[in-house]
Amino acid sequence: MLLQVRNLRCGYGSLEVVHGVSLHVAAGEIVGLLGANGAGKSSLLKAMVGLLPAWAGSICLEGRQTRGQPAWRCISNSLVLVPEGKMIFADMTVRENLLMGGYHNPDRNLQLELVLQRYPRLAERLHQLGGTLSGGEQQMLALARALMARPKILLLDEPSMGLAPRLVEEMFAEILKMKDLGVTVLLVEQNAMATLRIADRAYVMETGEITLEGQAADLLHNPEVKRAYLGAAGREGWEG
Amino acid sequence: MDPGNLALQYFLSGITKGSIYAVVAIGFNLIYSATGVLNFAQGEFVMLGGMVAVTLAQFVPLPVAVAGAILAVAVVGCLLELLFFRKLRHHSILHLIIITIGLSIVIQEAALHLWDEKVRSLPYFTGNEISSVRVFGAAISPQVLWVLGAVGVSVAGLHVFLRYTLKGRAMRACSSNPEAAMLAGINISNMRTLAFGLSAGLGALAGCVISPITMTHYEMGGGLAIKGFAAAILGGLGNPMAAVVGGLLVGVLEAASVRYLPAAYNDVSAFAMLLLVVFVRPHGLFGAPAGAQVREH
Ligand SMILES: Nc1ncnc2c1ncn2[C@@H]1O[C@H](COP(=O)(O)OP(=O)(O)OP(=O)(O)O)[C@@H](O)[C@H]1O
Ligand SMILES: [Mg+2]
């Protein structure tokens, strides 16, 4: 198993927001993690990479325990988190942003060529400051930067957030293409329908717990998934 | 001497002192960008640089003494980060700033005990106190050229480091977005240590080159910290290169006030400038209005 999380608990201060979550991702899969606002999806991802201390449980990457490692070590385990929101280096150029993504990759210049072939729109803007890119371009930069590390597994936290519908479609197509690159994906999304269409399997998280899991194709027709959303997020996530 | 030349003389002396303020201001910036802390012990690095070099120069040739002082003070800077700021990371920024003020007092006292209250100085790097070179008709000490040269080269070096090397870019990444930097695999704790080491080493270099002109004294750091701070604020925090302009401006302004105002106002100019900037343009001459450089963790 590429990534195996067991009974993970974490939170803020004395407030626990993830109450013992277990999930696993096999190499080559795209796995969705769905859930309404505040379910604890981002917190779970942060705990998985070490940005947030895990209070209990275990996190195994290719059989090695990584719980307790500082966040900057994660990348050397070939696990890269693309966090929620615009987490690029705003006052550095696109090229510098990408190079930072390859900080631990000795072949970062070669990788830069490959990534730029993949994202010609970034190639046109190499010397523009990251902060001056449009929202969609910034999201693309964040993804491209993650690829600079040649990760085995990508954790994507709401990559479609704030994008126009056409760009959302592009983003999902892009994520699906990760399969060709041999990159495994754990995808956190509000956009349940689109996620279930490209994912192999998915988990549904509600208030800090996994309440449903299964093959994406099955979940697509499972009324329970819809219910999980209607509770907090309304119908948007379902129909978007 | 005609008035034009005299003015030039004052201007050059302002630039000379200003370049030292610039170095202190760069130190403020480096540490601020990496940690969010304003390090008021910054002036002590300049003092320590001079002190250590004067002591070493009794045993080894001058260039070796200067190099040794820079290295030793850089190590002191790294140790301060490791011993205090790394441990106290989770305290509020205000606490940490107060700690830097405490540290500056401790370092001064330590210097007083380690050395004494005597004023000392390094020998002139070339020539002596009466040799002079003529620049545009003004007679200046060759040491002034050493100061300007050393500061110029180190500022340029720093610029190249921050812009074009992987480590330097990583340092900027840490100040731009610490969380994203961590996720890119950058050990931001070590980057903070490096920032302290760099600031301390640069300060020490300034302390060595200025020593023949302004002398070295255990108490000199406090005033330098304030003026360097004024320079950093003037340039706009978060931008080391703007700090150079800020430093030179503070130096020239100070020289002008020496020339045109009663002696009692000498130190006031820097503070007046500081206050003016804080009221009129709080983000400095070159800074961005919203202080987005550092987020606390
Ligand atoms: N830094 C923080 N300090 C305290 N509480 C937090 C913090 N970040 C998140 N929380 C709380 O933890 C809970 C889970 O938040 P989290 O961001 O993990 O949810 P999420 O599933 O990612 O939601 P969304 O879909 O809106 O991004 C929420 O109740 C939130 O208020
Ligand atoms: Mg979230």
Short mmCIF file of C-alpha atoms in Angstrom, two decimals, chain B residues 24-278:
data_model
loop_
_atom_site.label_atom_id
_atom_site.label_comp_id
_atom_site.label_asym_id
_atom_site.label_seq_id
_atom_site.Cartn_x
_atom_site.Cartn_y
_atom_site.Cartn_z
CA VAL B 24 22.55 47.04 10.08
CA ALA B 25 19.29 47.69 8.24
CA ILE B 26 19.95 44.74 5.93
CA GLY B 27 20.47 42.62 9.03
CA PHE B 28 17.14 43.80 10.38
CA ASN B 29 15.52 42.86 7.10
CA LEU B 30 17.04 39.42 6.74
CA ILE B 31 15.97 38.38 10.21
CA TYR B 32 12.60 40.07 9.93
CA SER B 33 11.84 38.33 6.64
CA ALA B 34 12.85 34.94 7.99
CA THR B 35 11.29 35.13 11.44
CA GLY B 36 9.05 38.19 11.69
CA VAL B 37 11.21 39.40 14.56
CA LEU B 38 12.87 42.82 14.73
CA ASN B 39 16.26 42.01 16.14
CA PHE B 40 17.42 44.96 18.22
CA ALA B 41 20.64 43.12 19.06
CA GLN B 42 21.66 43.85 15.46
CA GLY B 43 24.04 46.66 16.45
CA GLU B 44 25.86 44.35 18.85
CA PHE B 45 27.05 42.27 15.93
CA VAL B 46 28.82 45.36 14.58
CA MET B 47 30.40 46.01 17.98
CA LEU B 48 31.42 42.36 18.42
CA GLY B 49 32.94 42.29 14.94
CA GLY B 50 35.16 45.25 15.78
CA MET B 51 36.08 43.93 19.22
CA VAL B 52 36.95 40.43 18.10
CA ALA B 53 38.95 41.74 15.14
CA VAL B 54 40.94 44.16 17.34
CA THR B 55 41.80 41.31 19.68
CA LEU B 56 42.67 38.88 16.91
CA ALA B 57 44.78 41.50 15.15
CA GLN B 58 47.25 41.35 18.04
CA PHE B 59 48.09 37.80 17.04
CA VAL B 60 47.41 37.40 13.33
CA PRO B 61 47.61 39.58 10.22
CA LEU B 62 44.78 42.06 9.75
CA PRO B 63 42.93 40.27 6.91
CA VAL B 64 42.93 37.04 8.93
CA ALA B 65 41.69 38.92 12.00
CA VAL B 66 38.83 40.44 10.02
CA ALA B 67 37.88 37.12 8.46
CA GLY B 68 38.09 35.44 11.86
CA ALA B 69 35.88 38.10 13.44
CA ILE B 70 33.24 37.77 10.72
CA LEU B 71 33.19 34.01 11.14
CA ALA B 72 33.11 34.13 14.94
CA VAL B 73 30.27 36.65 15.05
CA ALA B 74 28.33 34.72 12.41
CA VAL B 75 28.58 31.71 14.70
CA VAL B 76 27.36 33.86 17.61
CA GLY B 77 24.37 34.88 15.46
CA CYS B 78 23.55 31.26 14.64
CA LEU B 79 23.85 30.30 18.30
CA LEU B 80 21.49 33.07 19.36
CA GLU B 81 18.90 31.68 16.99
CA LEU B 82 19.45 28.09 18.10
CA LEU B 83 19.49 28.85 21.82
CA PHE B 84 16.75 31.45 22.04
CA PHE B 85 14.54 31.93 19.04
CA ARG B 86 14.21 28.30 18.00
CA LYS B 87 13.14 27.34 21.50
CA LEU B 88 10.85 30.32 21.90
CA ARG B 89 9.29 30.15 18.44
CA HIS B 90 5.79 29.83 19.80
CA HIS B 91 5.94 32.98 21.85
CA SER B 92 4.41 36.10 20.43
CA ILE B 93 6.47 38.26 18.11
CA LEU B 94 6.34 41.06 20.67
CA HIS B 95 7.89 38.79 23.31
CA LEU B 96 10.64 37.85 20.94
CA ILE B 97 11.38 41.47 20.10
CA ILE B 98 11.67 42.28 23.78
CA ILE B 99 14.01 39.33 24.14
CA THR B 100 16.25 40.81 21.45
CA ILE B 101 16.45 44.02 23.46
CA GLY B 102 17.40 41.99 26.51
CA LEU B 103 19.98 40.12 24.48
CA SER B 104 21.55 43.33 23.29
CA ILE B 105 22.01 44.42 26.91
CA VAL B 106 23.45 41.03 27.84
CA ILE B 107 25.88 41.13 24.92
CA GLN B 108 27.01 44.66 25.87
CA GLU B 109 27.61 43.61 29.46
CA ALA B 110 29.44 40.51 28.33
CA ALA B 111 31.63 42.65 26.09
CA LEU B 112 32.33 45.00 28.97
CA HIS B 113 33.55 42.10 31.06
CA LEU B 114 35.35 40.28 28.30
CA TRP B 115 37.16 43.40 27.18
CA ASP B 116 36.72 46.68 29.10
CA GLU B 117 35.23 50.12 28.66
CA LYS B 118 38.21 51.40 26.62
CA VAL B 119 37.73 52.70 23.12
CA ARG B 120 39.82 50.71 20.66
CA SER B 121 40.24 50.51 16.94
CA LEU B 122 41.71 48.48 14.16
CA PRO B 123 44.62 50.00 12.24
CA TYR B 124 43.79 51.68 8.93
CA PHE B 125 43.57 48.97 6.30
CA THR B 126 45.85 50.98 4.01
CA GLY B 127 47.85 54.10 4.91
CA ASN B 128 47.19 55.77 8.25
CA GLU B 129 45.01 58.44 9.81
CA ILE B 130 46.63 61.28 7.90
CA SER B 131 46.82 59.73 4.47
CA SER B 132 44.12 60.81 2.12
CA VAL B 133 42.95 60.39 -1.43
CA ARG B 134 41.21 63.04 -3.45
CA VAL B 135 37.78 62.31 -4.81
CA PHE B 136 36.21 65.06 -6.91
CA GLY B 137 38.45 67.53 -5.11
CA ALA B 138 37.52 66.40 -1.60
CA ALA B 139 40.18 64.80 0.58
CA ILE B 140 38.99 61.56 2.07
CA SER B 141 40.63 58.82 4.05
CA PRO B 142 41.34 55.67 2.07
CA GLN B 143 39.45 53.83 4.81
CA VAL B 144 36.28 55.43 3.50
CA LEU B 145 36.89 53.64 0.23
CA TRP B 146 37.37 50.42 2.17
CA VAL B 147 34.06 50.94 3.91
CA LEU B 148 32.18 51.73 0.73
CA GLY B 149 33.93 48.95 -1.17
CA ALA B 150 33.34 46.30 1.49
CA VAL B 151 29.71 47.27 1.99
CA GLY B 152 29.13 47.52 -1.76
CA VAL B 153 30.62 44.12 -2.46
CA SER B 154 28.78 42.40 0.36
CA VAL B 155 25.46 43.97 -0.60
CA ALA B 156 25.98 42.88 -4.19
CA GLY B 157 26.97 39.43 -2.97
CA LEU B 158 23.87 39.19 -0.84
CA HIS B 159 21.74 40.28 -3.77
CA VAL B 160 23.20 37.58 -5.99
CA PHE B 161 22.76 35.03 -3.21
CA LEU B 162 19.10 35.86 -2.67
CA ARG B 163 18.23 36.14 -6.38
CA TYR B 164 20.24 33.47 -8.11
CA THR B 165 21.18 30.64 -5.78
CA LEU B 166 18.96 27.79 -4.65
CA LYS B 167 19.60 28.44 -0.95
CA GLY B 168 19.02 32.16 -1.34
CA ARG B 169 15.81 31.62 -3.22
CA ALA B 170 14.73 29.17 -0.55
CA MET B 171 15.33 31.87 2.01
CA ARG B 172 13.06 34.24 0.09
CA ALA B 173 10.50 31.47 -0.26
CA CYS B 174 10.47 31.08 3.53
CA SER B 175 9.67 34.72 4.04
CA SER B 176 7.18 34.79 1.18
CA ASN B 177 5.14 31.84 2.43
CA PRO B 178 6.60 29.73 5.25
CA GLU B 179 3.98 27.01 5.01
CA ALA B 180 4.41 26.55 1.28
CA ALA B 181 8.19 26.62 1.74
CA MET B 182 7.95 23.80 4.26
CA LEU B 183 5.78 21.81 1.87
CA ALA B 184 8.43 22.30 -0.80
CA GLY B 185 10.84 20.55 1.52
CA ILE B 186 12.68 23.59 2.79
CA ASN B 187 13.81 23.28 6.38
CA ILE B 188 12.65 26.67 7.51
CA SER B 189 14.20 26.37 10.97
CA ASN B 190 17.62 26.08 9.40
CA MET B 191 16.84 28.98 7.09
CA ARG B 192 16.13 31.10 10.14
CA THR B 193 19.46 30.12 11.65
CA LEU B 194 21.12 31.00 8.37
CA ALA B 195 19.40 34.40 8.38
CA PHE B 196 20.78 35.13 11.84
CA GLY B 197 24.24 33.94 10.82
CA LEU B 198 24.24 36.08 7.68
CA SER B 199 23.02 39.18 9.51
CA ALA B 200 25.62 38.73 12.20
CA GLY B 201 28.44 38.11 9.74
CA LEU B 202 27.52 41.16 7.65
CA GLY B 203 27.28 43.27 10.82
CA ALA B 204 30.72 42.07 11.90
CA LEU B 205 32.20 43.02 8.54
CA ALA B 206 30.77 46.50 8.94
CA GLY B 207 32.16 46.65 12.47
CA CYS B 208 35.65 45.87 11.17
CA VAL B 209 35.80 48.30 8.26
CA ILE B 210 34.36 51.18 10.25
CA SER B 211 36.54 50.59 13.31
CA PRO B 212 39.52 52.73 12.18
CA ILE B 213 37.16 55.68 11.52
CA THR B 214 34.61 55.65 14.34
CA MET B 215 36.44 53.40 16.83
CA THR B 216 34.98 50.37 18.57
CA HIS B 217 33.38 50.60 21.98
CA TYR B 218 31.24 48.14 23.92
CA GLU B 219 28.33 50.58 23.96
CA MET B 220 28.28 51.44 20.28
CA GLY B 221 25.66 48.83 19.30
CA GLY B 222 22.58 50.48 20.76
CA GLY B 223 22.78 53.63 18.70
CA LEU B 224 23.57 51.66 15.57
CA ALA B 225 20.53 49.44 16.12
CA ILE B 226 18.25 52.46 16.36
CA LYS B 227 19.69 54.12 13.28
CA GLY B 228 19.75 50.86 11.36
CA PHE B 229 16.14 50.36 12.38
CA ALA B 230 15.25 53.82 11.15
CA ALA B 231 16.97 52.98 7.86
CA ALA B 232 15.14 49.67 7.56
CA ILE B 233 11.77 51.32 8.21
CA LEU B 234 12.61 54.11 5.81
CA GLY B 235 13.44 51.66 3.03
CA GLY B 236 10.45 49.50 3.89
CA LEU B 237 10.79 46.32 5.92
CA GLY B 238 11.06 43.14 3.94
CA ASN B 239 13.29 44.53 1.23
CA PRO B 240 17.03 44.24 2.00
CA MET B 241 18.07 46.29 -1.01
CA ALA B 242 15.76 49.18 -0.12
CA ALA B 243 17.46 49.14 3.25
CA VAL B 244 20.65 50.29 1.52
CA VAL B 245 18.95 53.40 0.25
CA GLY B 246 17.41 53.91 3.70
CA GLY B 247 20.81 53.59 5.38
CA LEU B 248 22.52 56.02 3.05
CA LEU B 249 19.69 58.53 3.49
CA VAL B 250 19.88 58.36 7.27
CA GLY B 251 23.66 58.76 7.11
CA VAL B 252 23.54 61.77 4.79
CA LEU B 253 20.77 63.38 6.79
CA GLU B 254 22.78 62.93 9.95
CA ALA B 255 25.86 64.46 8.34
CA ALA B 256 23.77 67.38 7.13
CA SER B 257 22.42 67.95 10.62
CA VAL B 258 25.98 67.91 11.97
CA ARG B 259 26.83 70.54 9.41
CA TYR B 260 23.82 72.80 9.73
CA LEU B 261 22.23 72.20 13.14
CA PRO B 262 23.52 72.63 16.70
CA ALA B 263 25.43 69.60 17.97
CA ALA B 264 22.63 68.65 20.35
CA TYR B 265 20.44 67.71 17.38
CA ASN B 266 22.88 65.20 15.88
CA ASP B 267 21.13 62.06 16.95
CA VAL B 268 17.71 63.58 16.61
CA SER B 269 17.74 63.53 12.82
CA ALA B 270 17.45 59.75 12.59
CA PHE B 271 14.60 59.67 15.07
CA ALA B 272 12.83 62.56 13.43
CA MET B 273 13.07 60.73 10.15
CA LEU B 274 11.82 57.53 11.76
CA LEU B 275 8.78 59.30 13.19
CA LEU B 276 8.09 61.08 9.94
CA VAL B 277 8.17 57.82 8.00
CA VAL B 278 5.95 56.07 10.52
#
